[in-house]
Short mmCIF file of C-alpha atoms in Angstrom, two decimals:
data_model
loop_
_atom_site.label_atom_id
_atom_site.label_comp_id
_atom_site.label_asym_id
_atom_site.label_seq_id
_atom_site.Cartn_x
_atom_site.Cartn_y
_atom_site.Cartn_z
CA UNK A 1 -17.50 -19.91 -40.29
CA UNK A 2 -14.93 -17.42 -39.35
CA UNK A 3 -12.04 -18.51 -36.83
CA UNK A 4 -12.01 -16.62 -33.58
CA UNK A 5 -9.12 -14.46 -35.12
CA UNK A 6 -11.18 -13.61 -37.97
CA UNK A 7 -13.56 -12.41 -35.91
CA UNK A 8 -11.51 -9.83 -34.44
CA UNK A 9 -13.20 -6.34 -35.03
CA UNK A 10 -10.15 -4.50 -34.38
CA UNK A 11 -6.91 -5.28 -35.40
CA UNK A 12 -4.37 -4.31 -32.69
CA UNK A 13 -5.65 -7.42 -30.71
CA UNK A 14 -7.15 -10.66 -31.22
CA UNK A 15 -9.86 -10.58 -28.95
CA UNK A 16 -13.40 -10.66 -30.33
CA UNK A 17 -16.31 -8.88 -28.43
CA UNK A 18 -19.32 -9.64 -30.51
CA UNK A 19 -23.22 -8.83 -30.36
CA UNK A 20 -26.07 -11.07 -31.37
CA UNK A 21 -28.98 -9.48 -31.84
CA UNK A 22 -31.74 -12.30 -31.85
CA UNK A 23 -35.37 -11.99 -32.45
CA UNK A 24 -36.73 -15.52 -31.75
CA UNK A 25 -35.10 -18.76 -30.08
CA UNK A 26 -34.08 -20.04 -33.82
CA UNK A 27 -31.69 -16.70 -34.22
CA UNK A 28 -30.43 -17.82 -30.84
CA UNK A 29 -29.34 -21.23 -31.56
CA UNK A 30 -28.28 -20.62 -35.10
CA UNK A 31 -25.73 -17.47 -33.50
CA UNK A 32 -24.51 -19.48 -30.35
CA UNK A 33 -24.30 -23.25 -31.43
CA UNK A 34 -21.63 -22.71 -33.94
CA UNK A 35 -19.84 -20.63 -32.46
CA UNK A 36 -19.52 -22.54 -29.29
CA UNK A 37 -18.85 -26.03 -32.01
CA UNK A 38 -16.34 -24.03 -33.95
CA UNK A 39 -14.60 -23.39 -30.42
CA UNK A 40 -14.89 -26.83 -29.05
CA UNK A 41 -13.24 -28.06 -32.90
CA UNK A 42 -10.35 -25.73 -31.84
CA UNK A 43 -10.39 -27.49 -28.54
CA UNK A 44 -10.51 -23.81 -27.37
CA UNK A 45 -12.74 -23.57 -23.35
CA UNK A 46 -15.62 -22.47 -24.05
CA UNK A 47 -18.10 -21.33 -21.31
CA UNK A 48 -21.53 -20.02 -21.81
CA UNK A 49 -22.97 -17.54 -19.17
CA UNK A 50 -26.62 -16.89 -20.16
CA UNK A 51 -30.10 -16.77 -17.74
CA UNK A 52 -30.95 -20.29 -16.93
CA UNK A 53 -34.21 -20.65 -19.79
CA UNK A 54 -31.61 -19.80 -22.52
CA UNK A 55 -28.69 -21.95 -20.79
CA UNK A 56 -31.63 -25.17 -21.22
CA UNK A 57 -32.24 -24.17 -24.40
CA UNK A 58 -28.27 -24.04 -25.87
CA UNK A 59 -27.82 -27.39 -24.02
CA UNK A 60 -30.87 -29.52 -25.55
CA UNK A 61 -29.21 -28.10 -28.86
CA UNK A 62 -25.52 -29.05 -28.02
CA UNK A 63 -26.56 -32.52 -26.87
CA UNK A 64 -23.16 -34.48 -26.19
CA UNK A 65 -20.74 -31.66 -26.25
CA UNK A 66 -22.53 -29.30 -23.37
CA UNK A 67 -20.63 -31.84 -21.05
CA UNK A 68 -17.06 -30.08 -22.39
CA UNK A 69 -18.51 -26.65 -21.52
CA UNK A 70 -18.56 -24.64 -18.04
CA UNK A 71 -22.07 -23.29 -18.13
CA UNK A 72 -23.56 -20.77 -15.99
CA UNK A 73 -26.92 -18.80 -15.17
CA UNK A 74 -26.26 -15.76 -15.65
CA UNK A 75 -29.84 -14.70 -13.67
CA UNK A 76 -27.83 -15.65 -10.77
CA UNK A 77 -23.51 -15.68 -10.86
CA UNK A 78 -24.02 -12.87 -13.19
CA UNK A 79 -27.00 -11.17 -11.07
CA UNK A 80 -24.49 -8.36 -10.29
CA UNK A 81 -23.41 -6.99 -13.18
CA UNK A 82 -20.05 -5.59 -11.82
CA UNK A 83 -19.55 -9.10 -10.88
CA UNK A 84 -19.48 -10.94 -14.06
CA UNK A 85 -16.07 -9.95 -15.34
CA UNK A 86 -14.28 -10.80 -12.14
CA UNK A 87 -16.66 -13.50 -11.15
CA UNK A 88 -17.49 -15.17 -14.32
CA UNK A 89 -15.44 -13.69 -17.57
CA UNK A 90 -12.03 -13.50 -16.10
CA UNK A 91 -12.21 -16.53 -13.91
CA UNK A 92 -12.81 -18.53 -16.57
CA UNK A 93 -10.28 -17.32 -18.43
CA UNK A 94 -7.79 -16.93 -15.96
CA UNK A 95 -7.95 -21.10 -15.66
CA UNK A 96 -6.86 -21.08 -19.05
CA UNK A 97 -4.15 -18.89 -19.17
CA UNK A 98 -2.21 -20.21 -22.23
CA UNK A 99 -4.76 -20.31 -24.43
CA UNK A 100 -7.76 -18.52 -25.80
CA UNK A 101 -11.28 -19.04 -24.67
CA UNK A 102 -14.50 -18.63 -26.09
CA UNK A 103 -17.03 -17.85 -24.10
CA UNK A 104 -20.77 -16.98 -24.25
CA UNK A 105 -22.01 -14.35 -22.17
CA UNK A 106 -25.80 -12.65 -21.76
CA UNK A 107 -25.60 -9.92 -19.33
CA UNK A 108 -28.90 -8.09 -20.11
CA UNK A 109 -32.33 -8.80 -20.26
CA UNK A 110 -35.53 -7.53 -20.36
CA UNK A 111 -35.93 -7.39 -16.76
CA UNK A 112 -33.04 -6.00 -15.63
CA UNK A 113 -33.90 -2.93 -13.77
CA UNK A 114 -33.55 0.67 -14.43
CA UNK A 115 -30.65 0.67 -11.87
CA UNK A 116 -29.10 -2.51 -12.99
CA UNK A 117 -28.81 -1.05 -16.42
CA UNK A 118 -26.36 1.66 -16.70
CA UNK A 119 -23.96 -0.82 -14.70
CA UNK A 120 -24.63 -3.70 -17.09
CA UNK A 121 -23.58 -1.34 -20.36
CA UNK A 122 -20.26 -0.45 -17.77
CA UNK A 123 -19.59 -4.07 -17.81
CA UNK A 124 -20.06 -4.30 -21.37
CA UNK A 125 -17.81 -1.28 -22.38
CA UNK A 126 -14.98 -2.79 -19.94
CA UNK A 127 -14.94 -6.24 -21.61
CA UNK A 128 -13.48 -4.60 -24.28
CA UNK A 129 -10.70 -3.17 -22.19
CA UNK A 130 -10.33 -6.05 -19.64
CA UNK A 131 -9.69 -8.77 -22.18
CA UNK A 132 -7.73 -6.16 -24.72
CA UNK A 133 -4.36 -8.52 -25.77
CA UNK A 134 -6.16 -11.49 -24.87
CA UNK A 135 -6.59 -14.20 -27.34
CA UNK A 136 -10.49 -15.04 -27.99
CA UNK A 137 -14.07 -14.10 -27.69
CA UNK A 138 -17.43 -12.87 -26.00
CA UNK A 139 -20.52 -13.27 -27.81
CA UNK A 140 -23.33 -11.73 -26.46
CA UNK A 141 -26.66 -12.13 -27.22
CA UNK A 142 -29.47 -9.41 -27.13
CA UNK A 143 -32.87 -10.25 -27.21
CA UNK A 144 -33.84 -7.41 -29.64
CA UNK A 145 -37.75 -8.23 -29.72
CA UNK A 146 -38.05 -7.59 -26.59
CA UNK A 147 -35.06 -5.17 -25.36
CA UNK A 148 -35.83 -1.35 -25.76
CA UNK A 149 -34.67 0.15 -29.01
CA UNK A 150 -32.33 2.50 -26.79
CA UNK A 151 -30.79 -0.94 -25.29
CA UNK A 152 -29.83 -2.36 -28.79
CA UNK A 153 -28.43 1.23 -29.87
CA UNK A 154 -25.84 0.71 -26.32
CA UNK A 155 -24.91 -2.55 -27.46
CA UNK A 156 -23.76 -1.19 -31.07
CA UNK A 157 -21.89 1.06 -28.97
CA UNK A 158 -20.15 -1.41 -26.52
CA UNK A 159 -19.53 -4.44 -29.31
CA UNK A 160 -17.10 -3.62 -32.00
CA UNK A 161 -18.41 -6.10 -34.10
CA UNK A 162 -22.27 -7.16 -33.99
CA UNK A 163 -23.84 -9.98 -35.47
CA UNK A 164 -27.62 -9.60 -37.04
CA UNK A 165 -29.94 -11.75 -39.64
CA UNK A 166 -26.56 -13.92 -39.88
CA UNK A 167 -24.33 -11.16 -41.41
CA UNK A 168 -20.90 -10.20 -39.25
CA UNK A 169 -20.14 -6.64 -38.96
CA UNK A 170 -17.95 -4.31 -37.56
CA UNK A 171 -20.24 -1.96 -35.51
CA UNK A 172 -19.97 1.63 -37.12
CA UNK A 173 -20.91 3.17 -33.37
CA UNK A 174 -18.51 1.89 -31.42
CA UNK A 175 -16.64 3.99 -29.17
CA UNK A 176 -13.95 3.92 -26.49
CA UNK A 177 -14.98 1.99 -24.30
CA UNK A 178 -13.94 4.08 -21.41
CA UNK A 179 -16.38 7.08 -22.56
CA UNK A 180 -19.07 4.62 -22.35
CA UNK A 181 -18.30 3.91 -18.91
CA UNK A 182 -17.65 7.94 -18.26
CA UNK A 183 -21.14 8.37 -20.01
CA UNK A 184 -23.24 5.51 -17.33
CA UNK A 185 -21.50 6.41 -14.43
CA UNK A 186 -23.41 9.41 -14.51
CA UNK A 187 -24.06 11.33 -11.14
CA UNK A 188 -26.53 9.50 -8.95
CA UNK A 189 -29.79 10.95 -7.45
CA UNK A 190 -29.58 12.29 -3.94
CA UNK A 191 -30.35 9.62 -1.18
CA UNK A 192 -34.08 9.95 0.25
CA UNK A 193 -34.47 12.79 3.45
CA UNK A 194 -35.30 9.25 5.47
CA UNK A 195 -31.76 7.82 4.88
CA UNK A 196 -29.27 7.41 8.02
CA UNK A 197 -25.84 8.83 7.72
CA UNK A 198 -23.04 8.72 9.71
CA UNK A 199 -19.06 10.20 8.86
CA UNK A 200 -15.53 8.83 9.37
CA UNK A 201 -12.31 9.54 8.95
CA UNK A 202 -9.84 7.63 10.57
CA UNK A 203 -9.08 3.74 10.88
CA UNK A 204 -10.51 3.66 14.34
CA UNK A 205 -13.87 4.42 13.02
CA UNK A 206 -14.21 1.50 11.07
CA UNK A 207 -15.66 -0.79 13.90
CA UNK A 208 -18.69 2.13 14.44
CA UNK A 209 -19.09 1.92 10.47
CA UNK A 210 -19.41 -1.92 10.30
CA UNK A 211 -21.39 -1.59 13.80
CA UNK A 212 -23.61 1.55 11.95
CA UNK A 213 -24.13 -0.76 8.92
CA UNK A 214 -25.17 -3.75 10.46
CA UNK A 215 -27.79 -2.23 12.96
CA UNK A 216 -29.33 -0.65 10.40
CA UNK A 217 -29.27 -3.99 7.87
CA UNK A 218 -30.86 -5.83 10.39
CA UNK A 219 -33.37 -3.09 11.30
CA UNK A 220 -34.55 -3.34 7.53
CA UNK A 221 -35.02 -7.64 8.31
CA UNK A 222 -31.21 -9.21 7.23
CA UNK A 223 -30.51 -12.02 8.72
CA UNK A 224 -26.94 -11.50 10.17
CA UNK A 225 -25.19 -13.52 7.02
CA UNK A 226 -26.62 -10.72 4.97
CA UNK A 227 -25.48 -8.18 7.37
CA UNK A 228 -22.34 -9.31 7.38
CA UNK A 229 -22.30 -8.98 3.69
CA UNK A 230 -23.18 -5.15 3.72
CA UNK A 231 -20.76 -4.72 6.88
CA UNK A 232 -17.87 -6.03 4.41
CA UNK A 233 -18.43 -4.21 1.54
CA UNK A 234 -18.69 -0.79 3.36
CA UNK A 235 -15.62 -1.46 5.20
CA UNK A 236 -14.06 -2.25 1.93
CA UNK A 237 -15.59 1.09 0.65
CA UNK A 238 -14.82 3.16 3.82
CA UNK A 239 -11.08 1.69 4.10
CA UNK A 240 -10.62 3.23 0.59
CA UNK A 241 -11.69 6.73 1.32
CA UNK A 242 -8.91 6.57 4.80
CA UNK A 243 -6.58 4.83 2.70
CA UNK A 244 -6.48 6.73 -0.56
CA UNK A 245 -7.69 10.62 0.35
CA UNK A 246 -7.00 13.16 2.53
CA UNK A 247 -10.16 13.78 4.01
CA UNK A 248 -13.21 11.30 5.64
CA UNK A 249 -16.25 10.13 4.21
CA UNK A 250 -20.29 9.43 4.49
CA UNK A 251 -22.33 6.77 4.47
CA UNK A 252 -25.86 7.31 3.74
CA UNK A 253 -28.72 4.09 4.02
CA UNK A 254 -32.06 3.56 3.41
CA UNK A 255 -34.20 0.78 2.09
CA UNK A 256 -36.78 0.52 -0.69
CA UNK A 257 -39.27 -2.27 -1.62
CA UNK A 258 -36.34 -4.16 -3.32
CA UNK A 259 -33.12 -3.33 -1.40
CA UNK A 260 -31.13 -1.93 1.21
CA UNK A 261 -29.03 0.38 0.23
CA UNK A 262 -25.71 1.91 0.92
CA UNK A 263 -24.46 4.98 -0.08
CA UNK A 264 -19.99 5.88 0.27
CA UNK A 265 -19.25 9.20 -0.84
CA UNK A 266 -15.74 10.68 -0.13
CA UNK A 267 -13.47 13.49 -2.06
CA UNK A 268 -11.20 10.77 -3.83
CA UNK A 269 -11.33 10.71 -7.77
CA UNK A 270 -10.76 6.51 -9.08
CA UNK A 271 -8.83 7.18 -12.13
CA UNK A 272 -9.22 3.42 -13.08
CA UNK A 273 -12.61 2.52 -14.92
CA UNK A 274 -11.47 -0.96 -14.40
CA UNK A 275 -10.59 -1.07 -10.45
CA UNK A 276 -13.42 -3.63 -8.83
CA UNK A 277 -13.46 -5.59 -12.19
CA UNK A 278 -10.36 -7.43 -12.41
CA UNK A 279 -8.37 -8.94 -9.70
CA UNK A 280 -4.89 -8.62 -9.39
CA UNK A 281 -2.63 -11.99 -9.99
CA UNK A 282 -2.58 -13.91 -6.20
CA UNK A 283 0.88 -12.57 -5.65
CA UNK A 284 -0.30 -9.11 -5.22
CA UNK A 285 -0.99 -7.83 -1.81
CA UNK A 286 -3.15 -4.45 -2.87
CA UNK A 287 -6.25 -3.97 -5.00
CA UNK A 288 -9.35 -6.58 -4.43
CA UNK A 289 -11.23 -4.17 -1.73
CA UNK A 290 -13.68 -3.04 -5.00
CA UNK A 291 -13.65 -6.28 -5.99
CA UNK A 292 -14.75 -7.70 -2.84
CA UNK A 293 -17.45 -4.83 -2.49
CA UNK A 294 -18.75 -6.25 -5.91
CA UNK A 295 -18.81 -10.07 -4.67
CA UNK A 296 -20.83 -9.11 -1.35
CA UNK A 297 -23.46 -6.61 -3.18
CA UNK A 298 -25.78 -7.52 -5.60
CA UNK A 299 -25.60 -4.11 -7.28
CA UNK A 300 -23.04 -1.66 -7.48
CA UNK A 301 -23.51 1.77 -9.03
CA UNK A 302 -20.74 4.35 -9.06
CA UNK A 303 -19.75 8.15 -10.11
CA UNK A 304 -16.53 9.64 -9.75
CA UNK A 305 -15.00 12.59 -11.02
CA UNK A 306 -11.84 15.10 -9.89
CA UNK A 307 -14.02 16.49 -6.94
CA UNK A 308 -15.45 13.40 -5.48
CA UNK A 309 -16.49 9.37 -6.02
CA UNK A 310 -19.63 8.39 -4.96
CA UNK A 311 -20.51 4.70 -4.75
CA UNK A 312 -23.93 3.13 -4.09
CA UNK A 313 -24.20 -0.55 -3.31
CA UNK A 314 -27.66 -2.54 -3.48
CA UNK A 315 -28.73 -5.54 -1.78
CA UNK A 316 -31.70 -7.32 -2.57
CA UNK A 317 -34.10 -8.52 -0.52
CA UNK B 1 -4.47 -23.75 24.80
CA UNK B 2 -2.56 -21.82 21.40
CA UNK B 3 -1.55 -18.80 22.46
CA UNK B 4 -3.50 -15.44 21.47
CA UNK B 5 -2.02 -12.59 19.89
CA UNK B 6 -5.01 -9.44 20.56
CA UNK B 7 -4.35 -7.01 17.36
CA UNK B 8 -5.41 -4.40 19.07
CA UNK B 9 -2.78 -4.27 21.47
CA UNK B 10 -0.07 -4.98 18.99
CA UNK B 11 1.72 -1.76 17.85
CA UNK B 12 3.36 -1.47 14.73
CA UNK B 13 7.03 -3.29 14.61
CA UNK B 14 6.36 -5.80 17.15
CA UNK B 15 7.61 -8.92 16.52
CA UNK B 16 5.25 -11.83 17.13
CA UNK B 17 6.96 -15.09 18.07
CA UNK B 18 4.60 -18.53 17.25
CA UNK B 19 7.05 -20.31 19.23
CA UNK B 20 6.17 -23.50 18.54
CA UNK B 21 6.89 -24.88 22.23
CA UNK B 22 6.23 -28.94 21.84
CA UNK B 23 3.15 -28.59 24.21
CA UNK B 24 1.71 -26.89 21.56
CA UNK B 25 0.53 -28.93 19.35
CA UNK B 26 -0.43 -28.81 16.64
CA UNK B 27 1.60 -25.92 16.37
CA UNK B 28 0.14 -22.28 15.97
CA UNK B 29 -1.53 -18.93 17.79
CA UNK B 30 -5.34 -17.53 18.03
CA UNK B 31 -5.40 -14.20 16.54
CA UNK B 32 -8.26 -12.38 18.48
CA UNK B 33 -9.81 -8.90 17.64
CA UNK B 34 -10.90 -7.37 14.08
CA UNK B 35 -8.41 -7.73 11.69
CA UNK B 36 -9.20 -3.72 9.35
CA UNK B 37 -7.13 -0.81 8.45
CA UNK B 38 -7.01 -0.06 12.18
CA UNK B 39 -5.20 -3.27 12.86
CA UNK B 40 -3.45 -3.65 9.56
CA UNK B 41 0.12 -3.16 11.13
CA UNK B 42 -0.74 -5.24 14.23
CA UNK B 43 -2.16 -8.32 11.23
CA UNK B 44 1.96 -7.83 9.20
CA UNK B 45 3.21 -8.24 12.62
CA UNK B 46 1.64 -11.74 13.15
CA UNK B 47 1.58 -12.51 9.32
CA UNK B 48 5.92 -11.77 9.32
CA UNK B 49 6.25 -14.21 12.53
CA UNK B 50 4.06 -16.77 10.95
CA UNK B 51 5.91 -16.65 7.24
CA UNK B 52 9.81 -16.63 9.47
CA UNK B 53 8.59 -19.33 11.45
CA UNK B 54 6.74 -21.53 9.27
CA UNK B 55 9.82 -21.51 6.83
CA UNK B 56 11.64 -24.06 9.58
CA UNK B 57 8.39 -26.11 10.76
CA UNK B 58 7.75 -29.32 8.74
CA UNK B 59 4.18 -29.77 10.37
CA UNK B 60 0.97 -27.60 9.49
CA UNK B 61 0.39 -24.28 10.99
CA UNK B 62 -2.67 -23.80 12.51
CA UNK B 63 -3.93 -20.12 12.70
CA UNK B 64 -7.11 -20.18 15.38
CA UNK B 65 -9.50 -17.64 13.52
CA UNK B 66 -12.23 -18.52 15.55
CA UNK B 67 -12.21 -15.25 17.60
CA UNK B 68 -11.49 -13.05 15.14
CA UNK B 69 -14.84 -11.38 14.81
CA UNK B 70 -13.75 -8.86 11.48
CA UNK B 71 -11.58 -9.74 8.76
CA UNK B 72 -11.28 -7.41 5.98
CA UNK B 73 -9.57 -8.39 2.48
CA UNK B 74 -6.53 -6.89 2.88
CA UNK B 75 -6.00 -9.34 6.19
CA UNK B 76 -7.78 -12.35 4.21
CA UNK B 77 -4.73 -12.14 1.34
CA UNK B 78 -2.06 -11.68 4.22
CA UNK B 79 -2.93 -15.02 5.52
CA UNK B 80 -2.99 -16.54 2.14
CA UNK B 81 0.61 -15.10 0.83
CA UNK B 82 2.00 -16.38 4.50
CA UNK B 83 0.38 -20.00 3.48
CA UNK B 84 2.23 -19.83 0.44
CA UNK B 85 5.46 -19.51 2.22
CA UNK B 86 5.25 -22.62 4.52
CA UNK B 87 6.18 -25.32 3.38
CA UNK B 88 3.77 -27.62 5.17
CA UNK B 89 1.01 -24.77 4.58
CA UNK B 90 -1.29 -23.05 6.86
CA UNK B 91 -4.76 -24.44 8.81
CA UNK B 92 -7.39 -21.99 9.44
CA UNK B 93 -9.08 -23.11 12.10
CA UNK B 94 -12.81 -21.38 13.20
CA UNK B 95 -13.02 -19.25 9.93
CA UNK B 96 -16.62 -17.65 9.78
CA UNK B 97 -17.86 -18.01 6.48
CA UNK B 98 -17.19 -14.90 5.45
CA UNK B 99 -13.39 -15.00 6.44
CA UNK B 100 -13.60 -18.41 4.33
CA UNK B 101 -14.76 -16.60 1.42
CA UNK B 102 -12.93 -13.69 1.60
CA UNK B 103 -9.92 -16.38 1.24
CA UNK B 104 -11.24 -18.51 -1.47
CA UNK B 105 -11.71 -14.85 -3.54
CA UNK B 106 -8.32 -13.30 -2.80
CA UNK B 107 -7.28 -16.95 -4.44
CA UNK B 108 -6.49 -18.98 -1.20
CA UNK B 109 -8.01 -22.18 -2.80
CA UNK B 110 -5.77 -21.43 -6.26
CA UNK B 111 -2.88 -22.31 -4.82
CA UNK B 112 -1.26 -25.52 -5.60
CA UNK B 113 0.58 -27.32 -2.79
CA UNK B 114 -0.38 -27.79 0.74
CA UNK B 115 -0.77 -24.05 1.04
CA UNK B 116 -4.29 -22.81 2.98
CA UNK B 117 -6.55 -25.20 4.67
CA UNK B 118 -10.12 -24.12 5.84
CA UNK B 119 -11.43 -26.06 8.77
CA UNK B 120 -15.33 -24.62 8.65
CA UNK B 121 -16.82 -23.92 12.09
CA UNK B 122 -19.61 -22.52 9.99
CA UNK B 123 -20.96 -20.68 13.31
CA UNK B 124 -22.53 -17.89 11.47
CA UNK B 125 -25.11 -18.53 8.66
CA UNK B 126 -23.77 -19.40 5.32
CA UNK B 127 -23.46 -17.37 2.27
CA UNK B 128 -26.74 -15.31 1.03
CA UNK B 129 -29.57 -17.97 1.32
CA UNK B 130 -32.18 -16.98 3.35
CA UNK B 131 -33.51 -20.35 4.93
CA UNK B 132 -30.34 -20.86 6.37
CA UNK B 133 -30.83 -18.28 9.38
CA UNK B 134 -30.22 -19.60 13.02
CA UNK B 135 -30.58 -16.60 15.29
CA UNK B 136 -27.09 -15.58 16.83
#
């Protein structure tokens, strides 16, 4: 087996970002048990992030040495997909700063939504870019029997290097990462007729945005906790748009059978593909408000552009 | 009784004095209002008296959170870099649980030393789970 180095599909870094493309439960062990024991033989961290059925399954196989690894469901600290590199990814790595990391991580699945989607192959394309320098690797399994045909073709685009039928190769789609991100932050859909909207502009009308937000999360059944959650990311969202542009902005909501959902769209353009993905080092006052709207949401979907960002933040029911 | 500071009666440039007086003790203020952009100024003014005089107190400070019904972020990680300053670190007393989180994210509990101390009042639900409403 390869060292983590060798796995490296380009060679201006030594990170590895690698897709598994498994058809049955027998391609998934035999791609992510030896590459989790060649890790753990390198005394490298190793952390596997998958939904809980496949987490079971990697464990019964691991026996003894699951107990050295951090594992996660994925189904639920990865439910948010813009959450997983700050929440799950980077974290983990970040405890281990002097040394690389392996770490196993299964973002999509077959029922992942049609909104979730697009934000999960974001998340993809910005590992690349997040972990670029960084010694070690993501290997990320995709359940090709029963994952759209379009789904496997996005994750020869986001992986440099994919892994199929046992054979390692460097993926002859890959592209920069940040056109992938350009390409599924595509405009969003206008908000429903029904929605409620308010404006603001200034820093006083933050208190009648949290106060907006709230009224109208509990008048679509959150319990305050929840509300509290949608009051914090909006803030975070409407601080930006007084912070960072010249003019106000406007909230849109409206609820569906699965979510409430929020709507910030202001004139601002966020030059950054990777702003609300990685937090800054503790010393740093500035830059965890997208961040923090990520960690309160359980979806975020986004479009910006020169004349305008629009973000749209989902919470479940 | 700690003290209060209101932040929305602070302007910009005032200087907050904790004043640890020895009826006070432990030693510390209430900050009361909504600590956002609005208030941001208002939140460095009590943040640069807590970081001046924490540098000369050897006890804990204790910052009274408990009527401080907004805290954004931005005034989560200004309370955490002002723990990091005092040498006997900082108590946050009455943090809702979203204040509490908002700390632990912008790395509050990352901190080695006596740093930031959470004393949970817990007196709004906790986190996302559902069961866990009590009416307010």
């Amino acid at each position: 087996m390869d060292t983590l180095a060798d796995m490296a599909g380009r060679s201006d870094q030594s990170f590895a970002h690698l897709g598994l493309c498994y058809e049955n439960l027998a391609d998934y062990v035999a791609g992510v048990v030896p590459f989790v024991e060649n890790a753990l033989a390198e005394k490298t961290p190793v952390m596997i992030a998958v939904p809980g059925e496949r987490l079971d399954l990697v464990r019964e196989h691991l026996g003894a040495a699951a107990d050295d690894i951090l594992l996660a469901d994925m189904a639920v600290e990865g439910r948010n997909p813009g959450w997983i590199l700050p929440g799950v990814l980077l974290d983990f790595a970040n405890r281990h700063p002097d040394q690389p990391v392996a770490m196993v991580g299964e973002p999509i699945w077959p029922d992942r939504s049609v909104d979730e989607y697009p934000a999960c192959v974001v998340h993809e394309a910005l590992i690349n870019e997040a972990f670029a320098g960084r010694d070690g690797a993501v290997l990320c399994p995709y359940d090709v029997a029963n994952l759209e045909p379009a789904v496997v073709k996005d994750a020869h685009q986001t992986h440099p290097v994919m892994i199929a039928n046992g054979a390692t190769q460097s993926s002859a789609q890959f592209v920069d990462p940040y056109a992938t991100v350009a390409e599924f932050r595509n405009p969003l859909p206008n908000p429903p007729a029904v929605a409620a909207a308010m404006t603001y502009r200034h820093p006083a009308d933050l208190t009648a945005v949290r106060r907006f937000v709230t009224k109208e999360a509990t008048r679509a059944g959150f319990d305050s906790a929840r509300a509290t959650d949608v009051a914090v990311a909006v803030n975070e969202l409407a601080s930006n748009t007084i912070e960072h542009t010249a003019g106000g902005g406007r909230i849109a909501v409206w609820s569906d059978d699965e979510a409430f959902i929020c709507q910030v769209a202001d004139g601002g353009h966020i030059a950054d593909p990777l702003a609300g993905y990685v937090l800054p080092p503790p010393s740093e006052r500035r830059g965890r408000g997208l961040v923090l709207v990520n960690r309160a949401s359980d979806l975020v979907r986004m479009h910006t552009h020169s004349g305008g960002t629009t973000f749209r933040a989902f919470f479940y029911r | 009784m700690r003290s209060a500071v209101t932040l929305d009666r602070l302007q910009a440039g005032d200087h907050v004095c904790w004043a640890f007086d020895d009826d006070t003790d432990p030693p510390g203020l209430r900050i009361v209002g909504e600590a956002d952009l609005a208030t941001r100024d208002a939140l460095v003014a009590v943040v640069a008296g807590l970081t001046e005089d924490a540098a000369v107190e050897d006890r804990p400070i204790t910052v009274d959170v408990s009527e401080l019904s907004f805290a954004d972020g931005a005034a989560a990680q200004a309370l955490v870099c002002a723990a990091r300053s005092a040498p006997a670190g900082v108590r946050v007393v009455g943090a809702l649980t979203t204040l509490a989180r908002l700390i632990s994210l912008v790395g509050g509990d990352d901190v080695p030393g006596p740093s930031i101390h959470l004393d949970h009042t817990d007196d709004d639900v906790s986190g996302s789970s559902p069961e866990g409403s009590e009416q307010d």
